[in-house]
Amino acid sequence: MTRFQDKVAVVTGGGGGIGSAICHRLAEEGAAIVVVDQNEASAMTVKGDIEACGGRAVVMAADIADEAACNRLIDNVMERFGRLDVLVNNAGINRRGDITEVSTADWYDSFAVNIHSMFYLCRAAIPHMQGAGGGAIVNTASQWGLYPAPGHVAYNVTKAAVVAFSKSLARDHASQKIRVNAVCPGEIHTPMLASGLEKAGKTVEDLDRLVPFGRIGKPEEVAALVAFLSSDEAPFLCGSTVEITGAQAVS
Ligand SMILES: NC(=O)c1ccc[n+]([C@@H]2O[C@H](COP(=O)([O-])OP(=O)(O)OC[C@H]3O[C@@H](n4cnc5c(N)ncnc54)[C@H](O)[C@@H]3O)[C@@H](O)[C@H]2O)c1
């Protein structure tokens, strides 16, 4: 498949579990990938793996909680490639705790990484998409943004904001053929999930049993959904919130 031939895709958190799978999938389908991550080493590994498979990728290391860094990033993408077709706002952090446990710093950091970054990057990218006659943006929320999980108030609230933000942008920019959608993954096997399991003293098998499908999700499964939403195969998908959970209902 070459759904992204000659297209440029920016993927934040591209060095992480789901982000690296998204980078690989879009690259396999022809896109030049801008791997954005504050962890430059993991982003470089993703770039190297993509190139080893014959794909194209560059690394732009950045802290996306930083407004100026986000503006510079989009400027650099336009300077380097002259276009920006797909923006995947995937990077996120999960600071755990109920309201009696979450520090002010964790609350603010959660907002800075999980939602403010999307505001900065979309605000910088959308004028370029407008100029090009369209584009696709996929924002990673979480099933917990729809059905809050206990003991994760900062995460739940920021992910709910991602859903509202995505619908809001879709309403404003659908007429310009800029499609904005949100994905809400359930439990997906990544480093973020592994760190949560370790803290809770649980195993992957414990989580598998909570999912009606019989197992937790794979990063590649989220990547396939993101690729579909970003592609021309989904021209009328705009303002949607897509759950990918194996039918898990959080309680
Ligand atoms: N794993 C799951 O079960 C799950 C479920 C629902 C939603 N999500 C969401 O999916 C997305 C990806 O999660 P993951 O599980 O792959 O996590 P991960 O921890 O494996 O990857 C996240 C990546 O984001 C990067 N990052 C974090 N803060 C950054 C910052 N300020 N600037 C630049 N890069 C930064 C990290 O370096 C890391 O490479 C997140 O938004 C997460 O909330 C994950």
mmCIF file of C-alpha atoms and ligand atoms in Angstrom:
data_model
loop_
_atom_site.group_PDB
_atom_site.id
_atom_site.type_symbol
_atom_site.label_atom_id
_atom_site.label_comp_id
_atom_site.label_asym_id
_atom_site.label_seq_id
_atom_site.Cartn_x
_atom_site.Cartn_y
_atom_site.Cartn_z
ATOM 1 C CA MET A 1 0.000 0.000 0.000
ATOM 2 C CA THR A 2 1.223 3.506 -0.758
ATOM 3 C CA ARG A 3 -1.471 5.639 0.810
ATOM 4 C CA PHE A 4 1.128 8.178 1.958
ATOM 5 C CA GLN A 5 3.364 8.380 -1.096
ATOM 6 C CA ASP A 6 4.976 11.864 -1.320
ATOM 7 C CA LYS A 7 3.380 12.882 1.981
ATOM 8 C CA VAL A 8 5.054 14.169 5.123
ATOM 9 C CA ALA A 9 3.903 12.991 8.544
ATOM 10 C CA VAL A 10 4.913 14.419 11.919
ATOM 11 C CA VAL A 11 4.515 11.981 14.826
ATOM 12 C CA THR A 12 5.044 13.171 18.407
ATOM 13 C CA GLY A 13 6.197 10.625 20.940
ATOM 14 C CA GLY A 14 7.546 8.825 17.875
ATOM 15 C CA GLY A 15 10.209 7.095 19.944
ATOM 16 C CA GLY A 16 7.671 5.448 22.279
ATOM 17 C CA GLY A 17 5.580 2.287 22.108
ATOM 18 C CA ILE A 18 2.556 3.394 20.074
ATOM 19 C CA GLY A 19 4.387 6.301 18.399
ATOM 20 C CA SER A 20 7.139 4.120 16.957
ATOM 21 C CA ALA A 21 4.514 1.729 15.529
ATOM 22 C CA ILE A 22 2.748 4.704 13.904
ATOM 23 C CA CYS A 23 6.057 5.935 12.424
ATOM 24 C CA HIS A 24 6.793 2.500 10.980
ATOM 25 C CA ARG A 25 3.308 2.042 9.542
ATOM 26 C CA LEU A 26 3.188 5.454 7.837
ATOM 27 C CA ALA A 27 6.748 5.006 6.529
ATOM 28 C CA GLU A 28 5.920 1.555 5.124
ATOM 29 C CA GLU A 29 3.090 3.227 3.225
ATOM 30 C CA GLY A 30 5.352 5.840 1.672
ATOM 31 C CA ALA A 31 5.389 8.846 4.024
ATOM 32 C CA ALA A 32 8.502 10.756 4.998
ATOM 33 C CA ILE A 33 8.384 10.691 8.788
ATOM 34 C CA VAL A 34 9.397 13.395 11.237
ATOM 35 C CA VAL A 35 10.027 11.485 14.451
ATOM 36 C CA VAL A 36 9.479 13.913 17.326
ATOM 37 C CA ASP A 37 10.469 12.917 20.836
ATOM 38 C CA GLN A 38 12.253 14.397 23.827
ATOM 39 C CA ASN A 39 14.108 11.096 24.040
ATOM 40 C CA GLU A 40 16.459 11.624 21.105
ATOM 41 C CA ALA A 41 18.077 8.198 21.415
ATOM 42 C CA SER A 42 14.811 6.298 21.022
ATOM 43 C CA ALA A 43 13.783 8.562 18.137
ATOM 44 C CA MET A 44 17.133 7.875 16.420
ATOM 45 C CA THR A 45 16.544 4.128 16.790
ATOM 46 C CA VAL A 46 13.150 4.466 15.075
ATOM 47 C CA LYS A 47 14.702 6.530 12.273
ATOM 48 C CA GLY A 48 17.453 3.908 11.800
ATOM 49 C CA ASP A 49 14.936 1.045 11.701
ATOM 50 C CA ILE A 50 12.771 2.882 9.149
ATOM 51 C CA GLU A 51 15.783 3.608 6.943
ATOM 52 C CA ALA A 52 16.952 -0.002 7.223
ATOM 53 C CA CYS A 53 13.585 -0.992 5.716
ATOM 54 C CA GLY A 54 13.999 1.495 2.856
ATOM 55 C CA GLY A 55 11.830 4.247 4.343
ATOM 56 C CA ARG A 56 12.485 7.934 4.942
ATOM 57 C CA ALA A 57 12.700 9.542 8.389
ATOM 58 C CA VAL A 58 14.275 12.466 10.199
ATOM 59 C CA VAL A 59 14.478 13.100 13.924
ATOM 60 C CA MET A 60 13.458 16.418 15.415
ATOM 61 C CA ALA A 61 14.061 16.131 19.142
ATOM 62 C CA ALA A 62 11.854 18.484 21.131
ATOM 63 C CA ASP A 63 10.025 18.939 24.398
ATOM 64 C CA ILE A 64 6.501 19.468 23.106
ATOM 65 C CA ALA A 65 5.413 21.036 26.383
ATOM 66 C CA ASP A 66 7.439 24.061 25.250
ATOM 67 C CA GLU A 67 5.480 26.481 23.045
ATOM 68 C CA ALA A 68 8.568 27.925 21.325
ATOM 69 C CA ALA A 69 9.901 24.426 20.611
ATOM 70 C CA CYS A 70 6.589 23.482 18.975
ATOM 71 C CA ASN A 71 6.634 26.580 16.775
ATOM 72 C CA ARG A 72 10.265 25.896 15.795
ATOM 73 C CA LEU A 73 9.402 22.299 15.022
ATOM 74 C CA ILE A 74 6.684 23.163 12.512
ATOM 75 C CA ASP A 75 8.920 25.871 10.981
ATOM 76 C CA ASN A 76 11.692 23.294 10.600
ATOM 77 C CA VAL A 77 9.339 20.779 8.970
ATOM 78 C CA MET A 78 8.199 23.389 6.437
ATOM 79 C CA GLU A 79 11.779 24.508 5.751
ATOM 80 C CA ARG A 80 12.953 20.956 5.273
ATOM 81 C CA PHE A 81 10.019 19.453 3.341
ATOM 82 C CA GLY A 82 7.836 22.372 2.224
ATOM 83 C CA ARG A 83 4.702 20.485 3.256
ATOM 84 C CA LEU A 84 2.969 18.885 6.202
ATOM 85 C CA ASP A 85 0.186 16.436 5.348
ATOM 86 C CA VAL A 86 -0.326 14.456 8.547
ATOM 87 C CA LEU A 87 0.135 15.486 12.169
ATOM 88 C CA VAL A 88 -0.172 12.749 14.776
ATOM 89 C CA ASN A 89 -0.226 14.202 18.281
ATOM 90 C CA ASN A 90 0.594 10.981 20.090
ATOM 91 C CA ALA A 91 3.029 11.889 22.903
ATOM 92 C CA GLY A 92 1.576 11.707 26.380
ATOM 93 C CA ILE A 93 2.412 11.134 30.015
ATOM 94 C CA ASN A 94 0.496 9.384 32.766
ATOM 95 C CA ARG A 95 0.944 10.933 36.197
ATOM 96 C CA ARG A 96 -0.982 8.682 38.541
ATOM 97 C CA GLY A 97 -2.992 9.432 41.663
ATOM 98 C CA ASP A 98 -6.353 10.640 42.918
ATOM 99 C CA ILE A 99 -6.798 14.300 43.774
ATOM 100 C CA THR A 100 -5.325 13.895 47.264
ATOM 101 C CA GLU A 101 -2.182 12.382 45.762
ATOM 102 C CA VAL A 102 -1.526 14.434 42.620
ATOM 103 C CA SER A 103 0.925 17.299 43.069
ATOM 104 C CA THR A 104 0.396 20.661 41.439
ATOM 105 C CA ALA A 105 3.473 19.968 39.306
ATOM 106 C CA ASP A 106 2.047 16.648 38.078
ATOM 107 C CA TRP A 107 -1.304 18.305 37.291
ATOM 108 C CA TYR A 108 0.355 21.074 35.274
ATOM 109 C CA ASP A 109 2.808 18.722 33.556
ATOM 110 C CA SER A 110 -0.079 16.492 32.494
ATOM 111 C CA PHE A 111 -1.855 19.419 30.886
ATOM 112 C CA ALA A 112 1.370 20.733 29.321
ATOM 113 C CA VAL A 113 2.286 17.467 27.591
ATOM 114 C CA ASN A 114 -1.127 15.905 26.959
ATOM 115 C CA ILE A 115 -3.114 18.899 25.715
ATOM 116 C CA HIS A 116 -1.213 22.197 25.586
ATOM 117 C CA SER A 117 1.258 20.634 23.157
ATOM 118 C CA MET A 118 -1.620 19.844 20.807
ATOM 119 C CA PHE A 119 -2.777 23.443 20.986
ATOM 120 C CA TYR A 120 0.735 24.699 20.108
ATOM 121 C CA LEU A 121 1.343 22.201 17.306
ATOM 122 C CA CYS A 122 -2.093 22.407 15.692
ATOM 123 C CA ARG A 123 -2.027 26.202 15.831
ATOM 124 C CA ALA A 124 1.331 26.206 14.041
ATOM 125 C CA ALA A 125 0.454 23.441 11.544
ATOM 126 C CA ILE A 126 -3.081 24.333 10.481
ATOM 127 C CA PRO A 127 -2.208 27.470 8.486
ATOM 128 C CA HIS A 128 0.128 25.325 6.345
ATOM 129 C CA MET A 129 -2.617 22.737 5.831
ATOM 130 C CA GLN A 130 -5.023 25.538 4.924
ATOM 131 C CA GLY A 131 -2.526 26.785 2.356
ATOM 132 C CA ALA A 132 -2.206 23.293 0.889
ATOM 133 C CA GLY A 133 -5.957 22.720 0.661
ATOM 134 C CA GLY A 134 -6.231 20.180 3.480
ATOM 135 C CA GLY A 135 -4.549 17.758 5.848
ATOM 136 C CA ALA A 136 -5.176 15.191 8.535
ATOM 137 C CA ILE A 137 -4.636 15.438 12.281
ATOM 138 C CA VAL A 138 -5.007 12.517 14.671
ATOM 139 C CA ASN A 139 -4.861 13.185 18.398
ATOM 140 C CA THR A 140 -4.295 10.396 20.892
ATOM 141 C CA ALA A 141 -6.725 10.504 23.789
ATOM 142 C CA SER A 142 -7.564 7.375 25.811
ATOM 143 C CA GLN A 143 -10.553 5.283 26.802
ATOM 144 C CA TRP A 144 -9.951 6.837 30.211
ATOM 145 C CA GLY A 145 -10.838 10.237 28.754
ATOM 146 C CA LEU A 146 -14.325 8.836 28.087
ATOM 147 C CA TYR A 147 -14.703 6.485 31.061
ATOM 148 C CA PRO A 148 -12.411 7.764 33.841
ATOM 149 C CA ALA A 149 -10.259 5.146 35.516
ATOM 150 C CA PRO A 150 -9.933 5.352 39.292
ATOM 151 C CA GLY A 151 -6.777 6.953 40.680
ATOM 152 C CA HIS A 152 -5.768 8.777 37.490
ATOM 153 C CA VAL A 153 -7.514 12.133 37.748
ATOM 154 C CA ALA A 154 -4.901 14.216 35.874
ATOM 155 C CA TYR A 155 -4.638 11.716 33.037
ATOM 156 C CA ASN A 156 -8.411 11.211 32.706
ATOM 157 C CA VAL A 157 -9.142 14.942 32.614
ATOM 158 C CA THR A 158 -6.421 15.793 30.088
ATOM 159 C CA LYS A 159 -7.529 12.956 27.802
ATOM 160 C CA ALA A 160 -11.160 14.167 27.999
ATOM 161 C CA ALA A 161 -9.806 17.557 26.933
ATOM 162 C CA VAL A 162 -8.124 15.933 23.917
ATOM 163 C CA VAL A 163 -11.515 14.609 22.771
ATOM 164 C CA ALA A 164 -13.210 18.015 23.131
ATOM 165 C CA PHE A 165 -10.239 19.764 21.488
ATOM 166 C CA SER A 166 -10.315 17.410 18.499
ATOM 167 C CA LYS A 167 -14.057 17.853 17.916
ATOM 168 C CA SER A 168 -13.705 21.605 18.284
ATOM 169 C CA LEU A 169 -10.930 21.814 15.692
ATOM 170 C CA ALA A 170 -12.878 19.545 13.362
ATOM 171 C CA ARG A 171 -15.886 21.878 13.531
ATOM 172 C CA ASP A 172 -13.714 24.880 12.702
ATOM 173 C CA HIS A 173 -11.629 23.363 9.911
ATOM 174 C CA ALA A 174 -13.727 20.671 8.197
ATOM 175 C CA SER A 175 -14.744 23.138 5.501
ATOM 176 C CA GLN A 176 -11.030 23.578 4.713
ATOM 177 C CA LYS A 177 -10.700 19.784 4.320
ATOM 178 C CA ILE A 178 -8.569 19.533 7.424
ATOM 179 C CA ARG A 179 -9.803 16.396 9.144
ATOM 180 C CA VAL A 180 -9.244 16.164 12.886
ATOM 181 C CA ASN A 181 -10.026 12.947 14.735
ATOM 182 C CA ALA A 182 -9.208 11.440 18.125
ATOM 183 C CA VAL A 183 -8.335 7.869 18.998
ATOM 184 C CA CYS A 184 -9.079 6.359 22.400
ATOM 185 C CA PRO A 185 -6.925 3.299 22.986
ATOM 186 C CA GLY A 186 -7.606 0.866 25.788
ATOM 187 C CA GLU A 187 -4.763 -1.059 27.394
ATOM 188 C CA ILE A 188 -1.924 -1.278 24.864
ATOM 189 C CA HIS A 189 1.328 -3.149 25.490
ATOM 190 C CA THR A 190 3.936 -0.333 25.665
ATOM 191 C CA PRO A 191 6.564 1.038 28.073
ATOM 192 C CA MET A 192 3.913 3.376 29.568
ATOM 193 C CA LEU A 193 1.701 0.407 30.381
ATOM 194 C CA ALA A 194 4.646 -1.609 31.704
ATOM 195 C CA SER A 195 5.576 1.128 34.183
ATOM 196 C CA GLY A 196 1.972 1.237 35.458
ATOM 197 C CA LEU A 197 1.881 -2.529 35.872
ATOM 198 C CA GLU A 198 5.136 -2.509 37.797
ATOM 199 C CA LYS A 199 3.842 0.157 40.199
ATOM 200 C CA ALA A 200 0.560 -1.748 40.715
ATOM 201 C CA GLY A 201 2.304 -5.134 41.139
ATOM 202 C CA LYS A 202 0.259 -6.589 38.251
ATOM 203 C CA THR A 203 1.093 -8.602 35.142
ATOM 204 C CA VAL A 204 0.052 -8.363 31.501
ATOM 205 C CA GLU A 205 -2.004 -11.533 32.042
ATOM 206 C CA ASP A 206 -3.944 -9.757 34.814
ATOM 207 C CA LEU A 207 -4.875 -7.059 32.294
ATOM 208 C CA ASP A 208 -5.635 -9.573 29.535
ATOM 209 C CA ARG A 209 -8.398 -10.996 31.749
ATOM 210 C CA LEU A 210 -10.116 -7.574 31.971
ATOM 211 C CA VAL A 211 -10.533 -7.301 28.201
ATOM 212 C CA PRO A 212 -13.527 -9.094 26.630
ATOM 213 C CA PHE A 213 -11.442 -9.696 23.493
ATOM 214 C CA GLY A 214 -9.157 -11.831 25.663
ATOM 215 C CA ARG A 215 -5.983 -9.785 25.555
ATOM 216 C CA ILE A 216 -4.681 -6.234 25.673
ATOM 217 C CA GLY A 217 -3.922 -4.364 22.453
ATOM 218 C CA LYS A 218 -0.760 -4.106 20.385
ATOM 219 C CA PRO A 219 0.836 -0.803 19.279
ATOM 220 C CA GLU A 220 0.566 -1.985 15.654
ATOM 221 C CA GLU A 221 -3.213 -2.185 16.016
ATOM 222 C CA VAL A 222 -3.419 1.463 17.060
ATOM 223 C CA ALA A 223 -1.007 2.373 14.257
ATOM 224 C CA ALA A 224 -3.277 0.721 11.670
ATOM 225 C CA LEU A 225 -6.206 2.803 12.918
ATOM 226 C CA VAL A 226 -4.179 6.030 12.907
ATOM 227 C CA ALA A 227 -2.997 5.286 9.362
ATOM 228 C CA PHE A 228 -6.566 4.720 8.194
ATOM 229 C CA LEU A 229 -7.803 7.949 9.821
ATOM 230 C CA SER A 230 -4.883 9.875 8.284
ATOM 231 C CA SER A 231 -5.424 8.473 4.805
ATOM 232 C CA ASP A 232 -7.574 9.428 1.846
ATOM 233 C CA GLU A 233 -9.610 6.315 2.547
ATOM 234 C CA ALA A 234 -11.331 8.227 5.349
ATOM 235 C CA PRO A 235 -12.390 11.461 3.632
ATOM 236 C CA PHE A 236 -15.651 11.853 5.574
ATOM 237 C CA LEU A 237 -14.196 10.908 8.980
ATOM 238 C CA CYS A 238 -13.866 14.236 10.706
ATOM 239 C CA GLY A 239 -14.580 15.095 14.346
ATOM 240 C CA SER A 240 -14.780 11.407 15.265
ATOM 241 C CA THR A 241 -13.624 9.759 18.451
ATOM 242 C CA VAL A 242 -12.656 6.164 17.767
ATOM 243 C CA GLU A 243 -12.321 3.698 20.635
ATOM 244 C CA ILE A 244 -9.872 0.818 20.178
ATOM 245 C CA THR A 245 -10.256 -1.246 23.334
ATOM 246 C CA GLY A 246 -11.155 -4.886 22.608
ATOM 247 C CA ALA A 247 -14.577 -3.976 24.074
ATOM 248 C CA GLN A 248 -13.161 -3.170 27.497
ATOM 249 C CA ALA A 249 -15.472 -1.068 29.625
ATOM 250 C CA VAL A 250 -13.483 0.774 32.263
ATOM 251 C CA SER A 251 -14.964 0.928 35.730
HETATM 252 N N1 LIG B 1 -0.247 2.310 26.418
HETATM 253 C C1 LIG B 1 -1.525 2.430 26.673
HETATM 254 O O1 LIG B 1 -2.142 1.505 27.266
HETATM 255 C C2 LIG B 1 -2.268 3.671 26.276
HETATM 256 C C3 LIG B 1 -3.660 3.666 26.402
HETATM 257 C C4 LIG B 1 -4.382 4.790 26.025
HETATM 258 C C5 LIG B 1 -3.720 5.895 25.537
HETATM 259 N N2 LIG B 1 -2.367 5.893 25.430
HETATM 260 C C6 LIG B 1 -1.732 7.087 24.905
HETATM 261 O O2 LIG B 1 -0.962 6.750 23.782
HETATM 262 C C7 LIG B 1 0.118 7.677 23.659
HETATM 263 C C8 LIG B 1 1.431 6.922 23.527
HETATM 264 O O3 LIG B 1 1.600 6.165 24.706
HETATM 265 P P1 LIG B 1 2.629 4.949 24.847
HETATM 266 O O4 LIG B 1 1.941 3.914 25.645
HETATM 267 O O5 LIG B 1 3.224 4.628 23.534
HETATM 268 O O6 LIG B 1 3.702 5.638 25.813
HETATM 269 P P2 LIG B 1 5.302 5.614 25.788
HETATM 270 O O7 LIG B 1 5.669 6.101 27.143
HETATM 271 O O8 LIG B 1 5.804 4.324 25.287
HETATM 272 O O9 LIG B 1 5.636 6.723 24.692
HETATM 273 C C9 LIG B 1 5.421 8.084 24.902
HETATM 274 C C10 LIG B 1 6.519 8.831 24.181
HETATM 275 O O10 LIG B 1 6.262 10.236 24.327
HETATM 276 C C11 LIG B 1 7.486 10.875 24.601
HETATM 277 N N3 LIG B 1 7.232 12.122 25.343
HETATM 278 C C12 LIG B 1 6.705 12.238 26.577
HETATM 279 N N4 LIG B 1 6.687 13.519 26.948
HETATM 280 C C13 LIG B 1 7.215 14.246 25.911
HETATM 281 C C14 LIG B 1 7.481 15.610 25.718
HETATM 282 N N5 LIG B 1 7.223 16.516 26.669
HETATM 283 N N6 LIG B 1 8.039 15.998 24.545
HETATM 284 C C15 LIG B 1 8.330 15.084 23.591
HETATM 285 N N7 LIG B 1 8.111 13.762 23.733
HETATM 286 C C16 LIG B 1 7.566 13.346 24.893
HETATM 287 C C17 LIG B 1 8.280 9.885 25.438
HETATM 288 O O11 LIG B 1 9.671 10.164 25.407
HETATM 289 C C18 LIG B 1 7.907 8.565 24.782
HETATM 290 O O12 LIG B 1 8.822 8.203 23.764
HETATM 291 C C19 LIG B 1 0.042 8.572 24.891
HETATM 292 O O13 LIG B 1 -0.638 9.775 24.563
HETATM 293 C C20 LIG B 1 -0.771 7.763 25.857
HETATM 294 O O14 LIG B 1 -1.423 8.566 26.813
HETATM 295 C C21 LIG B 1 -1.626 4.794 25.782
#
